[in-house]
Amino acid sequence: MESNAGRTNCVVLAPDAKSVDGRLRSQLEQRHWDALVTDVPLMAMAELCLAQRMQSSRTAWGLTSADGVVLVVIEPSHWSDLSVMLAAIKRYVPVVGAWAFEDGALRCIAEADRDEVLGRVAPPPETRPDDDEDRASEALDPQVTRDEIAMLLGDENQEPGE
């Protein structure tokens, strides 16, 4: 089986999936991007989500994975809802970068969230000092009681303390 280490999964959104410019294929190969071509935006989005999910699963299991996931859009002006798709990518798969291919050149149109790519967690938002001072002093108990489980499951037959 071929190793994906050092490779990037690439989904190409093309007006005509059957005929992709040879210059684009050459540039993708130079960058070590493994391309899957589609002419359906929803399919492209699904493939991006699957590629990212597969990559994170492989990483979680300690296996080698591709270095990233990118979207390449051929002729961005052809796609009327491209801004909606880019917003969805930023929201649901922020590790995906987006590139445009026009006039024989690739250019970045939306960068991946580097903190997400590196697995960093953003710091919590600043809170005001007067926000729930009592809550800060409470100790959190990680144990879930039977009463809490019954409440969450909606088990009305179970008596508290059983």
mmCIF file of C-alpha atoms in Angstrom:
data_model
loop_
_atom_site.group_PDB
_atom_site.id
_atom_site.type_symbol
_atom_site.label_atom_id
_atom_site.label_comp_id
_atom_site.label_asym_id
_atom_site.label_seq_id
_atom_site.Cartn_x
_atom_site.Cartn_y
_atom_site.Cartn_z
ATOM 1 C CA MET A 1 0.000 0.000 0.000
ATOM 2 C CA GLU A 2 1.318 3.441 -0.937
ATOM 3 C CA SER A 3 2.171 5.818 1.893
ATOM 4 C CA ASN A 4 0.416 9.176 2.078
ATOM 5 C CA ALA A 5 3.111 10.757 4.262
ATOM 6 C CA GLY A 6 4.078 14.113 2.814
ATOM 7 C CA ARG A 7 1.035 14.187 0.522
ATOM 8 C CA THR A 8 -1.910 16.546 0.624
ATOM 9 C CA ASN A 9 -5.440 15.478 -0.194
ATOM 10 C CA CYS A 10 -6.852 17.841 -2.782
ATOM 11 C CA VAL A 11 -10.404 18.189 -4.046
ATOM 12 C CA VAL A 12 -10.636 19.995 -7.382
ATOM 13 C CA LEU A 13 -13.928 21.713 -8.189
ATOM 14 C CA ALA A 14 -14.006 22.095 -11.968
ATOM 15 C CA PRO A 15 -16.740 23.261 -14.346
ATOM 16 C CA ASP A 16 -15.995 20.151 -16.404
ATOM 17 C CA ALA A 17 -14.602 17.294 -14.308
ATOM 18 C CA LYS A 18 -13.595 15.330 -17.396
ATOM 19 C CA SER A 19 -11.170 17.894 -18.772
ATOM 20 C CA VAL A 20 -8.735 19.369 -16.263
ATOM 21 C CA ASP A 21 -5.942 21.617 -17.537
ATOM 22 C CA GLY A 22 -2.592 19.814 -17.840
ATOM 23 C CA ARG A 23 -0.868 22.824 -16.253
ATOM 24 C CA LEU A 24 -3.000 22.342 -13.140
ATOM 25 C CA ARG A 25 -2.216 18.631 -12.959
ATOM 26 C CA SER A 26 1.494 19.459 -13.254
ATOM 27 C CA GLN A 27 1.321 22.045 -10.461
ATOM 28 C CA LEU A 28 -0.596 19.676 -8.199
ATOM 29 C CA GLU A 29 1.991 16.950 -8.738
ATOM 30 C CA GLN A 30 4.847 19.383 -8.012
ATOM 31 C CA ARG A 31 3.196 20.222 -4.695
ATOM 32 C CA HIS A 32 2.532 16.510 -3.952
ATOM 33 C CA TRP A 33 -1.235 17.058 -3.915
ATOM 34 C CA ASP A 34 -3.343 13.965 -4.641
ATOM 35 C CA ALA A 35 -6.367 15.243 -6.571
ATOM 36 C CA LEU A 36 -9.946 14.084 -6.752
ATOM 37 C CA VAL A 37 -11.914 16.036 -9.387
ATOM 38 C CA THR A 38 -15.631 16.823 -9.274
ATOM 39 C CA ASP A 39 -18.001 19.272 -10.910
ATOM 40 C CA VAL A 40 -20.578 19.164 -8.084
ATOM 41 C CA PRO A 41 -19.992 21.633 -5.199
ATOM 42 C CA LEU A 42 -21.836 19.484 -2.637
ATOM 43 C CA MET A 43 -19.724 16.489 -3.612
ATOM 44 C CA ALA A 44 -16.581 18.606 -3.225
ATOM 45 C CA MET A 45 -17.669 19.674 0.259
ATOM 46 C CA ALA A 46 -18.477 16.090 1.233
ATOM 47 C CA GLU A 47 -15.091 14.899 -0.028
ATOM 48 C CA LEU A 48 -13.314 17.647 1.943
ATOM 49 C CA CYS A 49 -15.128 16.608 5.117
ATOM 50 C CA LEU A 50 -14.346 12.934 4.532
ATOM 51 C CA ALA A 51 -10.671 13.603 3.781
ATOM 52 C CA GLN A 52 -10.296 15.718 6.900
ATOM 53 C CA ARG A 53 -12.113 13.140 9.021
ATOM 54 C CA MET A 54 -9.970 10.324 7.654
ATOM 55 C CA GLN A 55 -6.834 12.323 8.339
ATOM 56 C CA SER A 56 -7.808 13.121 11.925
ATOM 57 C CA SER A 57 -8.780 9.483 12.552
ATOM 58 C CA ARG A 58 -5.465 8.205 11.225
ATOM 59 C CA THR A 59 -3.598 10.746 13.319
ATOM 60 C CA ALA A 60 -5.559 9.764 16.434
ATOM 61 C CA TRP A 61 -4.535 6.144 15.893
ATOM 62 C CA GLY A 62 -0.890 7.162 15.463
ATOM 63 C CA LEU A 63 -0.816 6.260 11.782
ATOM 64 C CA THR A 64 0.750 8.327 9.034
ATOM 65 C CA SER A 65 -1.580 10.621 7.221
ATOM 66 C CA ALA A 66 -1.515 13.193 4.488
ATOM 67 C CA ASP A 67 -0.149 16.592 5.443
ATOM 68 C CA GLY A 68 -3.336 18.476 4.735
ATOM 69 C CA VAL A 69 -6.567 18.911 2.874
ATOM 70 C CA VAL A 70 -7.166 21.618 0.270
ATOM 71 C CA LEU A 71 -9.812 22.696 -2.182
ATOM 72 C CA VAL A 72 -8.806 23.931 -5.633
ATOM 73 C CA VAL A 73 -11.485 25.837 -7.523
ATOM 74 C CA ILE A 74 -11.076 26.149 -11.269
ATOM 75 C CA GLU A 75 -12.585 29.365 -12.602
ATOM 76 C CA PRO A 76 -13.963 30.742 -9.307
ATOM 77 C CA SER A 77 -16.173 33.207 -11.212
ATOM 78 C CA HIS A 78 -18.072 30.213 -12.656
ATOM 79 C CA TRP A 79 -19.403 29.287 -9.185
ATOM 80 C CA SER A 80 -22.118 31.666 -7.982
ATOM 81 C CA ASP A 81 -22.233 30.226 -4.447
ATOM 82 C CA LEU A 82 -18.481 29.987 -3.876
ATOM 83 C CA SER A 83 -18.546 32.463 -0.978
ATOM 84 C CA VAL A 84 -21.185 30.326 0.760
ATOM 85 C CA MET A 85 -19.042 27.230 0.285
ATOM 86 C CA LEU A 86 -15.935 28.999 1.624
ATOM 87 C CA ALA A 87 -17.910 30.124 4.694
ATOM 88 C CA ALA A 88 -19.080 26.533 5.262
ATOM 89 C CA ILE A 89 -15.503 25.276 4.970
ATOM 90 C CA LYS A 90 -14.317 27.848 7.506
ATOM 91 C CA ARG A 91 -17.100 26.811 9.875
ATOM 92 C CA TYR A 92 -17.109 23.015 9.513
ATOM 93 C CA VAL A 93 -13.596 22.105 8.344
ATOM 94 C CA PRO A 94 -11.335 25.058 9.212
ATOM 95 C CA VAL A 95 -8.231 22.950 8.541
ATOM 96 C CA VAL A 96 -9.003 23.093 4.803
ATOM 97 C CA GLY A 97 -7.349 25.765 2.691
ATOM 98 C CA ALA A 98 -8.872 26.949 -0.583
ATOM 99 C CA TRP A 99 -7.043 27.789 -3.792
ATOM 100 C CA ALA A 100 -8.134 29.207 -7.127
ATOM 101 C CA PHE A 101 -6.754 28.139 -10.505
ATOM 102 C CA GLU A 102 -7.032 30.908 -13.086
ATOM 103 C CA ASP A 103 -4.894 31.833 -16.058
ATOM 104 C CA GLY A 104 -2.587 28.886 -15.438
ATOM 105 C CA ALA A 105 -1.699 29.839 -11.869
ATOM 106 C CA LEU A 106 -2.693 28.690 -8.405
ATOM 107 C CA ARG A 107 -3.389 31.328 -5.760
ATOM 108 C CA CYS A 108 -4.631 30.989 -2.204
ATOM 109 C CA ILE A 109 -8.154 32.374 -1.654
ATOM 110 C CA ALA A 110 -8.748 31.118 1.914
ATOM 111 C CA GLU A 111 -6.069 29.935 4.290
ATOM 112 C CA ALA A 112 -6.537 27.016 6.630
ATOM 113 C CA ASP A 113 -6.805 27.804 10.322
ATOM 114 C CA ARG A 114 -3.252 26.980 11.409
ATOM 115 C CA ASP A 115 -4.250 26.479 15.068
ATOM 116 C CA GLU A 116 -6.779 23.848 13.995
ATOM 117 C CA VAL A 117 -4.225 22.159 11.730
ATOM 118 C CA LEU A 118 -1.741 21.953 14.585
ATOM 119 C CA GLY A 119 -4.372 20.728 17.036
ATOM 120 C CA ARG A 120 -4.219 23.814 19.242
ATOM 121 C CA VAL A 121 -7.185 24.880 21.261
ATOM 122 C CA ALA A 122 -8.088 28.556 21.268
ATOM 123 C CA PRO A 123 -7.968 30.229 24.692
ATOM 124 C CA PRO A 124 -11.324 30.829 26.345
ATOM 125 C CA PRO A 125 -12.859 34.243 25.793
ATOM 126 C CA GLU A 126 -12.153 36.869 28.430
ATOM 127 C CA THR A 127 -14.753 37.045 31.175
ATOM 128 C CA ARG A 128 -15.669 40.047 33.238
ATOM 129 C CA PRO A 129 -14.585 39.871 36.912
ATOM 130 C CA ASP A 130 -18.179 40.160 38.135
ATOM 131 C CA ASP A 131 -19.384 37.181 36.048
ATOM 132 C CA ASP A 132 -20.461 34.314 38.269
ATOM 133 C CA GLU A 133 -17.875 34.695 41.022
ATOM 134 C CA ASP A 134 -19.673 31.984 42.983
ATOM 135 C CA ARG A 135 -19.237 29.507 40.135
ATOM 136 C CA ALA A 136 -15.468 30.015 40.137
ATOM 137 C CA SER A 137 -15.263 28.953 43.767
ATOM 138 C CA GLU A 138 -17.263 25.755 43.251
ATOM 139 C CA ALA A 139 -15.290 22.533 42.916
ATOM 140 C CA LEU A 140 -16.307 20.470 39.912
ATOM 141 C CA ASP A 141 -17.089 16.840 40.640
ATOM 142 C CA PRO A 142 -16.409 14.654 37.594
ATOM 143 C CA GLN A 143 -18.660 11.858 38.929
ATOM 144 C CA VAL A 144 -22.184 11.591 37.562
ATOM 145 C CA THR A 145 -24.769 10.453 40.084
ATOM 146 C CA ARG A 146 -27.593 8.013 39.433
ATOM 147 C CA ASP A 147 -30.069 10.860 39.901
ATOM 148 C CA GLU A 148 -28.359 12.834 37.158
ATOM 149 C CA ILE A 149 -28.350 9.848 34.804
ATOM 150 C CA ALA A 150 -32.039 9.231 35.461
ATOM 151 C CA MET A 151 -32.792 12.890 34.813
ATOM 152 C CA LEU A 152 -30.803 12.908 31.566
ATOM 153 C CA LEU A 153 -32.385 9.692 30.327
ATOM 154 C CA GLY A 154 -35.851 10.769 31.397
ATOM 155 C CA ASP A 155 -36.245 7.642 33.521
ATOM 156 C CA GLU A 156 -39.180 8.641 35.676
ATOM 157 C CA ASN A 157 -39.524 5.177 37.247
ATOM 158 C CA GLN A 158 -36.208 5.393 39.045
ATOM 159 C CA GLU A 159 -36.422 6.805 42.544
ATOM 160 C CA PRO A 160 -33.726 9.272 43.647
ATOM 161 C CA GLY A 161 -30.916 7.550 45.497
ATOM 162 C CA GLU A 162 -31.527 4.115 43.975
#
